[in-house]
CSV table of N, CA and C in Angstrom, one decimal:
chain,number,residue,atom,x,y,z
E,106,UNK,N,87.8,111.8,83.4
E,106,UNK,CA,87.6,110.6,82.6
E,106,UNK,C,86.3,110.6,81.8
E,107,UNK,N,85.1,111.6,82.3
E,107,UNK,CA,84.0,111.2,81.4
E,107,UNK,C,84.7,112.3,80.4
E,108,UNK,N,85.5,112.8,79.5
E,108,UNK,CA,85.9,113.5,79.2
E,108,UNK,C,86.6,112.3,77.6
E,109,UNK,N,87.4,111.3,78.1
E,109,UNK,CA,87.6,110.2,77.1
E,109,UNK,C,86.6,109.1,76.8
E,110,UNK,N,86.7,109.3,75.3
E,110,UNK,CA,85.7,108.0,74.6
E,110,UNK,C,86.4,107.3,73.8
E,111,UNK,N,85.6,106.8,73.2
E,111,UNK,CA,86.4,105.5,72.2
E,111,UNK,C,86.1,106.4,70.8
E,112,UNK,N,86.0,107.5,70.6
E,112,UNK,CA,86.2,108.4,69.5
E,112,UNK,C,87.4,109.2,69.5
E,113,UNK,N,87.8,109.4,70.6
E,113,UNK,CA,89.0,110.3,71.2
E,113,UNK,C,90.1,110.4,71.8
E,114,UNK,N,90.2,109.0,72.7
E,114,UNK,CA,91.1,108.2,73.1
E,114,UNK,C,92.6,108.2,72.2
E,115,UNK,N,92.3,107.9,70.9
E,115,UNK,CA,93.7,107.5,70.3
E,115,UNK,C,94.1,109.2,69.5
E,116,UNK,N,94.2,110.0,70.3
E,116,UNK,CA,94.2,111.4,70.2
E,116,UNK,C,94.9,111.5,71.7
E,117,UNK,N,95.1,110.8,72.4
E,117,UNK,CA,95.9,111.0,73.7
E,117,UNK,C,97.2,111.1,73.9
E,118,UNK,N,98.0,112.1,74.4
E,118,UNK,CA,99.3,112.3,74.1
E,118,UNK,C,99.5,112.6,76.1
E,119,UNK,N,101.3,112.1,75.7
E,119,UNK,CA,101.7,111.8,76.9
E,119,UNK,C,102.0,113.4,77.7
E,120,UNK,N,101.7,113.7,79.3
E,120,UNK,CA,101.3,114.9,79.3
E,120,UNK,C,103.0,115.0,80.4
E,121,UNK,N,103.1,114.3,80.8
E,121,UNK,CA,104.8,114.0,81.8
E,121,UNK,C,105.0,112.8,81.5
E,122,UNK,N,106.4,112.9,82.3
E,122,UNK,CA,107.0,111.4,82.3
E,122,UNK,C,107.8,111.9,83.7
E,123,UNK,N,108.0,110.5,84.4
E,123,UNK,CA,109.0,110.8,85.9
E,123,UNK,C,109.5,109.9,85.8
E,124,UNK,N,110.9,109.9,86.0
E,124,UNK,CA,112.3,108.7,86.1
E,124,UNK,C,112.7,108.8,87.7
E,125,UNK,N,112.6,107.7,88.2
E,125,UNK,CA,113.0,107.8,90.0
E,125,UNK,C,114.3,107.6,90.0
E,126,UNK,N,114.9,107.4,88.8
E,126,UNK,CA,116.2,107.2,89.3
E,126,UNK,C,117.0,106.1,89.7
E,127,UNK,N,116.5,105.2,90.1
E,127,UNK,CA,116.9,104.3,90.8
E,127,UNK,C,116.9,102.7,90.4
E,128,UNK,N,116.4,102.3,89.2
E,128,UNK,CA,116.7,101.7,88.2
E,128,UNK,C,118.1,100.7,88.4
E,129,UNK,N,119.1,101.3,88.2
E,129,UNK,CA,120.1,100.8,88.5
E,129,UNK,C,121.1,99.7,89.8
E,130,UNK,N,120.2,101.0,90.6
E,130,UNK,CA,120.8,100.5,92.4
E,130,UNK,C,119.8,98.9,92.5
E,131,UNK,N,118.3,99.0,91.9
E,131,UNK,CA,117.9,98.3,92.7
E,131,UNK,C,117.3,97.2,92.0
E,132,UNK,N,118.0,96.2,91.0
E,132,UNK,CA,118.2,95.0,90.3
E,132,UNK,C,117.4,93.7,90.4
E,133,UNK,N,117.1,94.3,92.0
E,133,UNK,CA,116.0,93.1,92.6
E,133,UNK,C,115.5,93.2,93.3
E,134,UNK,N,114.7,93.7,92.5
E,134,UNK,CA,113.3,94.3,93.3
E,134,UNK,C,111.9,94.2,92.2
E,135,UNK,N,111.3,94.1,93.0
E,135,UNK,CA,109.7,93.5,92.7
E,135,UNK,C,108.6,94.6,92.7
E,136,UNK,N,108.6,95.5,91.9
E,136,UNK,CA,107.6,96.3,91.9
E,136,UNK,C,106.1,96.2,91.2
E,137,UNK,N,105.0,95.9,92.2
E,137,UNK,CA,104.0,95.7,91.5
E,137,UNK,C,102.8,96.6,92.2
E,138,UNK,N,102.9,97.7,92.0
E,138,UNK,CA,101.7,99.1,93.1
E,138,UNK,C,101.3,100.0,91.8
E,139,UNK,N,99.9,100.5,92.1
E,139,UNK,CA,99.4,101.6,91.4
E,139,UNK,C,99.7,102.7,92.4
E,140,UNK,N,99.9,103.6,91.7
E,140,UNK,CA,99.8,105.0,92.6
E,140,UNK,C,98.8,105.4,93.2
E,141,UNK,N,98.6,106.7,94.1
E,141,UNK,CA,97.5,107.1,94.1
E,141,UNK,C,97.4,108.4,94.5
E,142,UNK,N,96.5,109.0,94.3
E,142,UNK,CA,96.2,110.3,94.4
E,142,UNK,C,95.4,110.8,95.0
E,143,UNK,N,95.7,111.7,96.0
E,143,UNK,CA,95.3,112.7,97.6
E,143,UNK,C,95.2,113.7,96.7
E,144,UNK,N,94.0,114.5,96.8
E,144,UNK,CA,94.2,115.5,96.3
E,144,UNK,C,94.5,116.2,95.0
E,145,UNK,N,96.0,116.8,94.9
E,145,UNK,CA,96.9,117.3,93.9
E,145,UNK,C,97.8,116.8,93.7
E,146,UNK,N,98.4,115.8,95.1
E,146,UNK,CA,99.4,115.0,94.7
E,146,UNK,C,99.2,113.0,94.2
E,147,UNK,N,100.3,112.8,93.6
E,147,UNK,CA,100.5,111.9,93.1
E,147,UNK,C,101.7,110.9,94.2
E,148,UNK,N,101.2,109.4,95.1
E,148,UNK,CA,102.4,109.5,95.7
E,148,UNK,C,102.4,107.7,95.1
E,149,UNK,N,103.8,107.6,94.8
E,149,UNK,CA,104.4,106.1,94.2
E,149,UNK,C,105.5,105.5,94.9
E,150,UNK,N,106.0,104.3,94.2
E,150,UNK,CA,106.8,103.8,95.2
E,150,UNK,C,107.6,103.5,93.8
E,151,UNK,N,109.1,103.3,94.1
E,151,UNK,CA,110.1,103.3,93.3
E,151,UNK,C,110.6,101.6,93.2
E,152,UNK,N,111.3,101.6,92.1
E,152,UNK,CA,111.4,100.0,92.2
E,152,UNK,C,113.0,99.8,93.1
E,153,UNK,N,113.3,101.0,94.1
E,153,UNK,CA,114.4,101.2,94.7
E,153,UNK,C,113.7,101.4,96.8
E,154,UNK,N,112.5,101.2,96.3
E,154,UNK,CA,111.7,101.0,97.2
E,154,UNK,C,111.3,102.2,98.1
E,155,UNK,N,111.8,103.4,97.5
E,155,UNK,CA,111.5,104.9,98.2
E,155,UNK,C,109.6,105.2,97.7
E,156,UNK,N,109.7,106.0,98.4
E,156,UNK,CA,107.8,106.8,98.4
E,156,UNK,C,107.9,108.0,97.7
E,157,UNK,N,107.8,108.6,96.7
E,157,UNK,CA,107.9,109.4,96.2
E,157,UNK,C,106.3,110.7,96.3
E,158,UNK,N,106.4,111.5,96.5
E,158,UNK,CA,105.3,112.6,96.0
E,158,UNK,C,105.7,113.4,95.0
E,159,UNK,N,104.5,113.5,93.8
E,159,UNK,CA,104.8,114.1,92.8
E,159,UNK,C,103.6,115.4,92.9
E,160,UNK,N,103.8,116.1,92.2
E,160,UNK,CA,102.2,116.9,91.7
E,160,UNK,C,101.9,115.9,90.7
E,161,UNK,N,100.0,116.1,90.8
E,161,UNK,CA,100.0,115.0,89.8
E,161,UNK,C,99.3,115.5,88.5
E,162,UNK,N,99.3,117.1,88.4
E,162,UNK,CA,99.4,117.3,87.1
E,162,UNK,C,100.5,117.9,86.6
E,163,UNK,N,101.6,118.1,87.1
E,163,UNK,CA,103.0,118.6,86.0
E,163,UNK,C,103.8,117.2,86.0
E,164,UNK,N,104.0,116.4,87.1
E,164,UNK,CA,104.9,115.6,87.6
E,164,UNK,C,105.8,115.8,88.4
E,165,UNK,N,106.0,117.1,88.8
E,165,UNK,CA,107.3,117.6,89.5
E,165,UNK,C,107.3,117.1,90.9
E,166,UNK,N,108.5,116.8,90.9
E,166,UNK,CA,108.8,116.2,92.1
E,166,UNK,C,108.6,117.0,93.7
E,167,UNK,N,107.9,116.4,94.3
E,167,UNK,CA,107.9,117.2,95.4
E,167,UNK,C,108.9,116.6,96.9
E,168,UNK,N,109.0,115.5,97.2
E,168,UNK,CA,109.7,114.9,98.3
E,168,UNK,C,110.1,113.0,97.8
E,169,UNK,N,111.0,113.0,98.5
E,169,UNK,CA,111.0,111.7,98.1
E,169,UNK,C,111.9,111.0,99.9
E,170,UNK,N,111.0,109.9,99.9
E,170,UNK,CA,111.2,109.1,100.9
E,170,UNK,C,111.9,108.3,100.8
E,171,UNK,N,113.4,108.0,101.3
E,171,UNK,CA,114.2,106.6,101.2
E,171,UNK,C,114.7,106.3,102.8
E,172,UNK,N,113.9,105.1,103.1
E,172,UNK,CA,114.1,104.3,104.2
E,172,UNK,C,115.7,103.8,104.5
E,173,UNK,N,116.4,103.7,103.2
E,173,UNK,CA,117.6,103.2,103.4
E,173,UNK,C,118.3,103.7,103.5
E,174,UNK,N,118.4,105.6,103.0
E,174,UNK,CA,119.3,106.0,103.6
E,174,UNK,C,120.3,106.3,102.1
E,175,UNK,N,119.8,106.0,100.9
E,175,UNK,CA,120.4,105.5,99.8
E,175,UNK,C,121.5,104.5,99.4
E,176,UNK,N,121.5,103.7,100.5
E,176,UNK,CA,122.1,102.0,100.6
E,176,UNK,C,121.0,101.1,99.3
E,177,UNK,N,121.6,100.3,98.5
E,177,UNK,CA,121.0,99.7,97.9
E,177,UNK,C,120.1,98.7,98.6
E,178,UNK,N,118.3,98.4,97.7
E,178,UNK,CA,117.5,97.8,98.5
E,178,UNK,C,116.8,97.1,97.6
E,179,UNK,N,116.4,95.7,98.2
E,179,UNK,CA,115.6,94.7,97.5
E,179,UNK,C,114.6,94.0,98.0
E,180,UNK,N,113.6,93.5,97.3
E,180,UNK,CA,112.2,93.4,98.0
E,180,UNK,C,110.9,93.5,97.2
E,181,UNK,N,110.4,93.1,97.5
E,181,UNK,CA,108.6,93.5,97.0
E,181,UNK,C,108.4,94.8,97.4
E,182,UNK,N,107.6,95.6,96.7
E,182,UNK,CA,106.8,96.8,96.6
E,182,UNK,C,105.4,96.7,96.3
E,183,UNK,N,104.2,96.6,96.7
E,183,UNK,CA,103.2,97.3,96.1
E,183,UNK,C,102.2,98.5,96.6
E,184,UNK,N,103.1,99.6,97.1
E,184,UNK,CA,102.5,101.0,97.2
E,184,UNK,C,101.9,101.0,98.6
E,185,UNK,N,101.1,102.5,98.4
E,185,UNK,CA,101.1,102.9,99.8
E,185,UNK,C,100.0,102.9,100.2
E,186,UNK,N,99.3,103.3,101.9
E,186,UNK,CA,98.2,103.2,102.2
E,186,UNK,C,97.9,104.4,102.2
E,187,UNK,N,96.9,105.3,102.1
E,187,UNK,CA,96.3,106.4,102.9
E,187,UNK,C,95.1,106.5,103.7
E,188,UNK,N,95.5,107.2,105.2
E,188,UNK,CA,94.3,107.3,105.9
E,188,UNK,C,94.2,108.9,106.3
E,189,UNK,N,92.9,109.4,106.8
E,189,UNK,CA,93.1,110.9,107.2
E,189,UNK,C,91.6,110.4,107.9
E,190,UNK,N,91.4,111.1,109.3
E,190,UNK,CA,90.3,111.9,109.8
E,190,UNK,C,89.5,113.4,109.3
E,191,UNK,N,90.2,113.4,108.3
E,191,UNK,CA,89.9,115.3,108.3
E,191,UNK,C,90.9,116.4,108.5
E,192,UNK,N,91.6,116.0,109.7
E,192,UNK,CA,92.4,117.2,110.3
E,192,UNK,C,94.0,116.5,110.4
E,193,UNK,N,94.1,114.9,110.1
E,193,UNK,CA,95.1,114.6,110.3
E,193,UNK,C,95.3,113.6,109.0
E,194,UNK,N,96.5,113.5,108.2
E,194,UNK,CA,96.7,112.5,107.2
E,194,UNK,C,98.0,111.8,107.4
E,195,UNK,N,98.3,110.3,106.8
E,195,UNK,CA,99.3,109.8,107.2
E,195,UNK,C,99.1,108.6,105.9
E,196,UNK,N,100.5,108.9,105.1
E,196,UNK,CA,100.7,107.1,104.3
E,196,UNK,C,101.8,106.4,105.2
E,197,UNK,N,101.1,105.4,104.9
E,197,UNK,CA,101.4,103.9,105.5
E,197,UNK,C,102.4,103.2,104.0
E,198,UNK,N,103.9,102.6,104.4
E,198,UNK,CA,104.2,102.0,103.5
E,198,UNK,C,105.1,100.4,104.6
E,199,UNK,N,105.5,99.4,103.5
E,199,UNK,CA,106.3,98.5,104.0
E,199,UNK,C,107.8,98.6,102.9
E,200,UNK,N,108.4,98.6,103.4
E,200,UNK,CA,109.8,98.3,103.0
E,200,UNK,C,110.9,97.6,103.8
E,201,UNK,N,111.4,96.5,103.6
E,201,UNK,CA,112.3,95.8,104.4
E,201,UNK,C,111.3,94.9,105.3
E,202,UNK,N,111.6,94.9,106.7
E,202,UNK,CA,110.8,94.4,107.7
E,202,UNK,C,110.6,95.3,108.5
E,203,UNK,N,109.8,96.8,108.3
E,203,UNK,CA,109.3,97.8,108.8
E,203,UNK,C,107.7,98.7,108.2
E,204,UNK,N,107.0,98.9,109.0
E,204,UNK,CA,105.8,99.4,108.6
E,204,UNK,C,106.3,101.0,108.7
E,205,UNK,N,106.2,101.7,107.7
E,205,UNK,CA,106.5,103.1,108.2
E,205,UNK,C,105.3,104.5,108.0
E,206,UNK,N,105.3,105.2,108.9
E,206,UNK,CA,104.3,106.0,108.9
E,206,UNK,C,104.8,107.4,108.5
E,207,UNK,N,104.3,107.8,107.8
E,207,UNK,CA,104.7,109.1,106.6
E,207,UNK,C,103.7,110.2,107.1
E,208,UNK,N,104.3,111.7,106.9
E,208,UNK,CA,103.5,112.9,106.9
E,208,UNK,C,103.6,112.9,105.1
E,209,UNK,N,102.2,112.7,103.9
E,209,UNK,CA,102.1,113.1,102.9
E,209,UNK,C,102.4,114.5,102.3
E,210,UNK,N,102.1,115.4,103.3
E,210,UNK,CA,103.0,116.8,102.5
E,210,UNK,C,104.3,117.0,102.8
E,211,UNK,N,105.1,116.3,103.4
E,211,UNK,CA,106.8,116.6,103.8
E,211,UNK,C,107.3,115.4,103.8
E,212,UNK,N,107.1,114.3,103.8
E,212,UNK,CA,107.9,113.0,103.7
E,212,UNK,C,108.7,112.7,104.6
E,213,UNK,N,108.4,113.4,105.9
E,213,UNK,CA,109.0,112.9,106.7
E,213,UNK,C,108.2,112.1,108.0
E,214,UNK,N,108.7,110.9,108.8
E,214,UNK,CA,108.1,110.1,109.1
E,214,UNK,C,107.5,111.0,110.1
E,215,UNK,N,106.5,110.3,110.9
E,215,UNK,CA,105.4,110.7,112.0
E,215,UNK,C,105.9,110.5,113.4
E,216,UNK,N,106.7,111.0,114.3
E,216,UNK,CA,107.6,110.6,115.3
E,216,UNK,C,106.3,109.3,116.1
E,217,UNK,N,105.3,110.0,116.5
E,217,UNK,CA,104.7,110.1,117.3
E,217,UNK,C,104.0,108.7,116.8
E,218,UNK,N,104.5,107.9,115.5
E,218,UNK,CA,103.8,106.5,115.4
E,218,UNK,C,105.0,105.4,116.1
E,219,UNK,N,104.4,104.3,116.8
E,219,UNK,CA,105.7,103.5,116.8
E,219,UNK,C,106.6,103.8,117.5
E,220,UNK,N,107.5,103.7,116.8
E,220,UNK,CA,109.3,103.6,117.3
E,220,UNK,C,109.5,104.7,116.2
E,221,UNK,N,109.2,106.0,116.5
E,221,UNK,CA,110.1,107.1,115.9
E,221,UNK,C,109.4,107.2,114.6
E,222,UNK,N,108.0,106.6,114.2
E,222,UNK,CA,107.7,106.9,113.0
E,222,UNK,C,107.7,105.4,112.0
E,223,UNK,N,108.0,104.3,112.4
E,223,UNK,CA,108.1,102.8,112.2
E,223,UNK,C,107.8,102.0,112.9
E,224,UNK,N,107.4,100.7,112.3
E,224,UNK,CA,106.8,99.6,113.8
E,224,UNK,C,107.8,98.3,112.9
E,225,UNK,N,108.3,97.5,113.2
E,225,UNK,CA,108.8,96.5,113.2
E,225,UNK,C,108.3,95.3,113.1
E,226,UNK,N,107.8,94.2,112.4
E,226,UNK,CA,107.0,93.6,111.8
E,226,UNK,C,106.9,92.3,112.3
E,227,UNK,N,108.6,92.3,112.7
E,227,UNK,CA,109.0,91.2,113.7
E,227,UNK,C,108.4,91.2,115.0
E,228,UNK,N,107.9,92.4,115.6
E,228,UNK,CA,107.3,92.7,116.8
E,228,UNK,C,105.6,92.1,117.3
E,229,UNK,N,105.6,91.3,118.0
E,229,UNK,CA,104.2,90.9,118.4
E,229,UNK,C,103.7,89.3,117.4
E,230,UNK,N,105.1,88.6,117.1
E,230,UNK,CA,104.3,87.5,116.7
E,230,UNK,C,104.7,86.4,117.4
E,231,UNK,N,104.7,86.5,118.8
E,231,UNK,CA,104.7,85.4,120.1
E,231,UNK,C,106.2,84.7,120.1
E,232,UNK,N,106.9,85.2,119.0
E,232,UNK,CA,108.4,84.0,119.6
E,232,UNK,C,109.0,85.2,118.7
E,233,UNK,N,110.1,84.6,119.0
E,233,UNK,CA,111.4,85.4,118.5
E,233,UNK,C,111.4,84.3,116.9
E,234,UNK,N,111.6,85.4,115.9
E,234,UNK,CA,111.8,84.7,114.5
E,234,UNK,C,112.7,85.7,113.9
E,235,UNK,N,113.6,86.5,114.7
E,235,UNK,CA,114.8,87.1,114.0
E,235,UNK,C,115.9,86.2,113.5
E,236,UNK,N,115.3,85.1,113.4
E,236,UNK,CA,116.4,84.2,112.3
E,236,UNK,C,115.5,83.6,111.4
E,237,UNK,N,114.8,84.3,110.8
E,237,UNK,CA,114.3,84.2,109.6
E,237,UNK,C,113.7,85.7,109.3
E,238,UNK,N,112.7,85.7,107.5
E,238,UNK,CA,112.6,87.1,107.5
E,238,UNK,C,111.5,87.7,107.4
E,239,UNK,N,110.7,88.4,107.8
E,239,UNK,CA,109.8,88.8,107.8
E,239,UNK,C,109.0,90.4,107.0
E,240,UNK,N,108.0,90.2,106.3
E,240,UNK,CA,108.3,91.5,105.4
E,240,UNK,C,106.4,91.5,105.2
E,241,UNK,N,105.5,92.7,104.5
E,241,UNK,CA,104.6,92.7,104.3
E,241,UNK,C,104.8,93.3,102.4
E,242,UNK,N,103.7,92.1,101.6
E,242,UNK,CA,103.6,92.6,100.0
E,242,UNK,C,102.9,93.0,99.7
E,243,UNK,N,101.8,93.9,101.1
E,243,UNK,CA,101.3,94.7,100.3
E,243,UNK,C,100.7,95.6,101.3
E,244,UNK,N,100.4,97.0,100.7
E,244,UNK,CA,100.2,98.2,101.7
E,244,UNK,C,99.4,98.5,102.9
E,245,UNK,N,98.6,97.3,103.1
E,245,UNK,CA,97.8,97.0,104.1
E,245,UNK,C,96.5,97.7,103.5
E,246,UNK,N,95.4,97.4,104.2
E,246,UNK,CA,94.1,98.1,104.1
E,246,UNK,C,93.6,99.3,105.6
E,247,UNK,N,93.1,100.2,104.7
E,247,UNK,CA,92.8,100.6,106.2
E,247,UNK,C,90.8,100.3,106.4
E,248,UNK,N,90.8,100.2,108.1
E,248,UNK,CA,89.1,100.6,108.6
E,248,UNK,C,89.9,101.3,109.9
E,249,UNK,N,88.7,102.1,109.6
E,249,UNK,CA,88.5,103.1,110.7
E,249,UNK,C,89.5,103.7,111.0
E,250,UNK,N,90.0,103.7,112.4
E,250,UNK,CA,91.7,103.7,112.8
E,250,UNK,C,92.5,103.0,113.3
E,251,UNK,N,92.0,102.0,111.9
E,251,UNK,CA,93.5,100.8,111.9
E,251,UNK,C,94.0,100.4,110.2
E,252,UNK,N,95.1,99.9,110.6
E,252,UNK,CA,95.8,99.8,109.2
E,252,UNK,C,96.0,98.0,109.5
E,253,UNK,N,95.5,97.3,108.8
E,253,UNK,CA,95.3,95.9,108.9
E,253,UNK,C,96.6,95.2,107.9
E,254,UNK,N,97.2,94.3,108.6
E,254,UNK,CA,98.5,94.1,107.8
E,254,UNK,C,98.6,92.4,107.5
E,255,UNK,N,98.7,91.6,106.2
E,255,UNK,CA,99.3,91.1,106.0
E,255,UNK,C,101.1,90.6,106.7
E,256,UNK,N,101.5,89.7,106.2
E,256,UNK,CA,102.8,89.2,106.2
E,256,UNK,C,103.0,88.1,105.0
E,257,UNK,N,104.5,88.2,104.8
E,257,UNK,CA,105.2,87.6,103.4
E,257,UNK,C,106.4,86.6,103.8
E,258,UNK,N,106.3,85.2,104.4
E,258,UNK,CA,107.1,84.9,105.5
E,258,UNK,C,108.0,83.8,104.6
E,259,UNK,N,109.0,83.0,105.0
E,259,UNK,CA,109.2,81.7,104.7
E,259,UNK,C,108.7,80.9,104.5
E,260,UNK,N,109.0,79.9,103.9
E,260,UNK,CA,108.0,78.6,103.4
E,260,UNK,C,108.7,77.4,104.1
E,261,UNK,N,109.9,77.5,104.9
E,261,UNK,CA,110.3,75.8,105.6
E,261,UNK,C,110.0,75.6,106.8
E,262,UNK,N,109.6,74.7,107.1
E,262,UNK,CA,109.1,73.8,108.6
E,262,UNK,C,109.4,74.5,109.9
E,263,UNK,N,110.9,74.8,109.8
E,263,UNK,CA,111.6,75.4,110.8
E,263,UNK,C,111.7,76.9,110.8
E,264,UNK,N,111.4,77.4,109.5
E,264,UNK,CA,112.2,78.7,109.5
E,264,UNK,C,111.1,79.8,109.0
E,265,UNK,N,110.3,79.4,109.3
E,265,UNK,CA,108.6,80.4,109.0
E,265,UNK,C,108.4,81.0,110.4
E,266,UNK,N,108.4,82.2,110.2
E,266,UNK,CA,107.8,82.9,111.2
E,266,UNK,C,106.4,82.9,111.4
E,267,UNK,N,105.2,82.8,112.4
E,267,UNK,CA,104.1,82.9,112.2
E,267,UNK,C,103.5,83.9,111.6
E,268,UNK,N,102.3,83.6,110.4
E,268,UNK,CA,101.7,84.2,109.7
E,268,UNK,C,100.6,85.0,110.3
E,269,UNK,N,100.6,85.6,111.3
E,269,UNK,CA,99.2,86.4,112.1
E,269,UNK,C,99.0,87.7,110.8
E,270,UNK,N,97.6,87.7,110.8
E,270,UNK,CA,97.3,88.9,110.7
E,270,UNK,C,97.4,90.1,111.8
E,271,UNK,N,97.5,91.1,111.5
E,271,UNK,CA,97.6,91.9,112.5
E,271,UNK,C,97.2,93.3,112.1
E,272,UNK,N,96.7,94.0,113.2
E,272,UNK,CA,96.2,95.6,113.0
E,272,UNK,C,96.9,96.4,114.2
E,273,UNK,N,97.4,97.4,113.3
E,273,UNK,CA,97.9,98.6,113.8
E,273,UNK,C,97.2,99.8,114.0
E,274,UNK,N,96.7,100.8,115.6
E,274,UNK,CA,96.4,102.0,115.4
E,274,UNK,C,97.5,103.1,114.5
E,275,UNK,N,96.2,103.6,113.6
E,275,UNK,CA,97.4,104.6,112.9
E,275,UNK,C,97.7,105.6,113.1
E,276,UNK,N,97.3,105.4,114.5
E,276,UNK,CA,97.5,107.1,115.1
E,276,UNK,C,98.7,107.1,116.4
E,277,UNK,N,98.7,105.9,116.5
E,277,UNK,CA,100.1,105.4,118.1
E,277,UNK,C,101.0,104.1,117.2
């Protein structure tokens, strides 16, 4: 970046482009996330609600994450979390009514978080609210080793699940 000025800026040309594809399947969906970048890679969320890793200087696709299974999906998005100690790294994403816990170089979930690599959102808010819906809009924050979460709940009298905040270790 110290590299662009306002002399040279409009001399900038497009260096990739990435199409996730999924445009079509996913009609209603709410994508509002910046990417971000570990390293060399580049990792985003699709408006079909998958996690994608790119390189983030050619664009090539490296893995891509779909929770659904490629069943059509709808929802808020806004991107992912990253945390690492040094020796261990892990993104954090929400899709559906599931927190899910990702290995960043393989895309595949982390057994050893949760329930097989997911935690369930519905879980731990003092009553049963599986008749209504429960979901997080945005990728949580992390401190230390916790991943602090939001919720995105109902708005009627009866049918609101409680709004707790809540923290997750991101390592169990």
């Amino acid at each position: 970046l110290d590299q662009i000025n306002s002399l040279n800026v409009s001399k900038l040309q497009l260096a990739w482009k990435y199409k996730t594809g999924d445009m079509r399947e996913a009609p209603r969906t709410t994508i509002e996330c910046n990417p971000i970048i570990i390293g060399k890679n580049m990792y985003i969320t699709s408006p079909g609600l998958k996690v994608i890793a790119l390189d983030a200087a050619s664009g090539k696709e490296l893995w891509k994450f779909d929770p659904f299974y490629g069943a059509s999906a709808s929802g808020v998005n806004r991107g992912v979390t990253y945390w690492s100690d040094g020796a261990q790294e892990r993104l954090f994403y929400v899709a559906g009514s599931n927190l899910y816990c990702i290995n960043p170089g393989t895309g595949l979930l982390i057994e050893s978080f949760a329930d097989s690599g997911k935690v369930s959102l519905y879980n731990g808010l003092g009553r049963d609210v599986n008749f209504t819906w429960v979901t997080a809009t945005t990728p949580g924050i992390i401190y230390k080793d916790l991943i602090i979460m939001g919720s995105a709940l109902g708005e009627g009298p009866n049918a609101a699940a409680p709004g707790h905040i809540r923290a997750y270790n991101v390592k169990t």
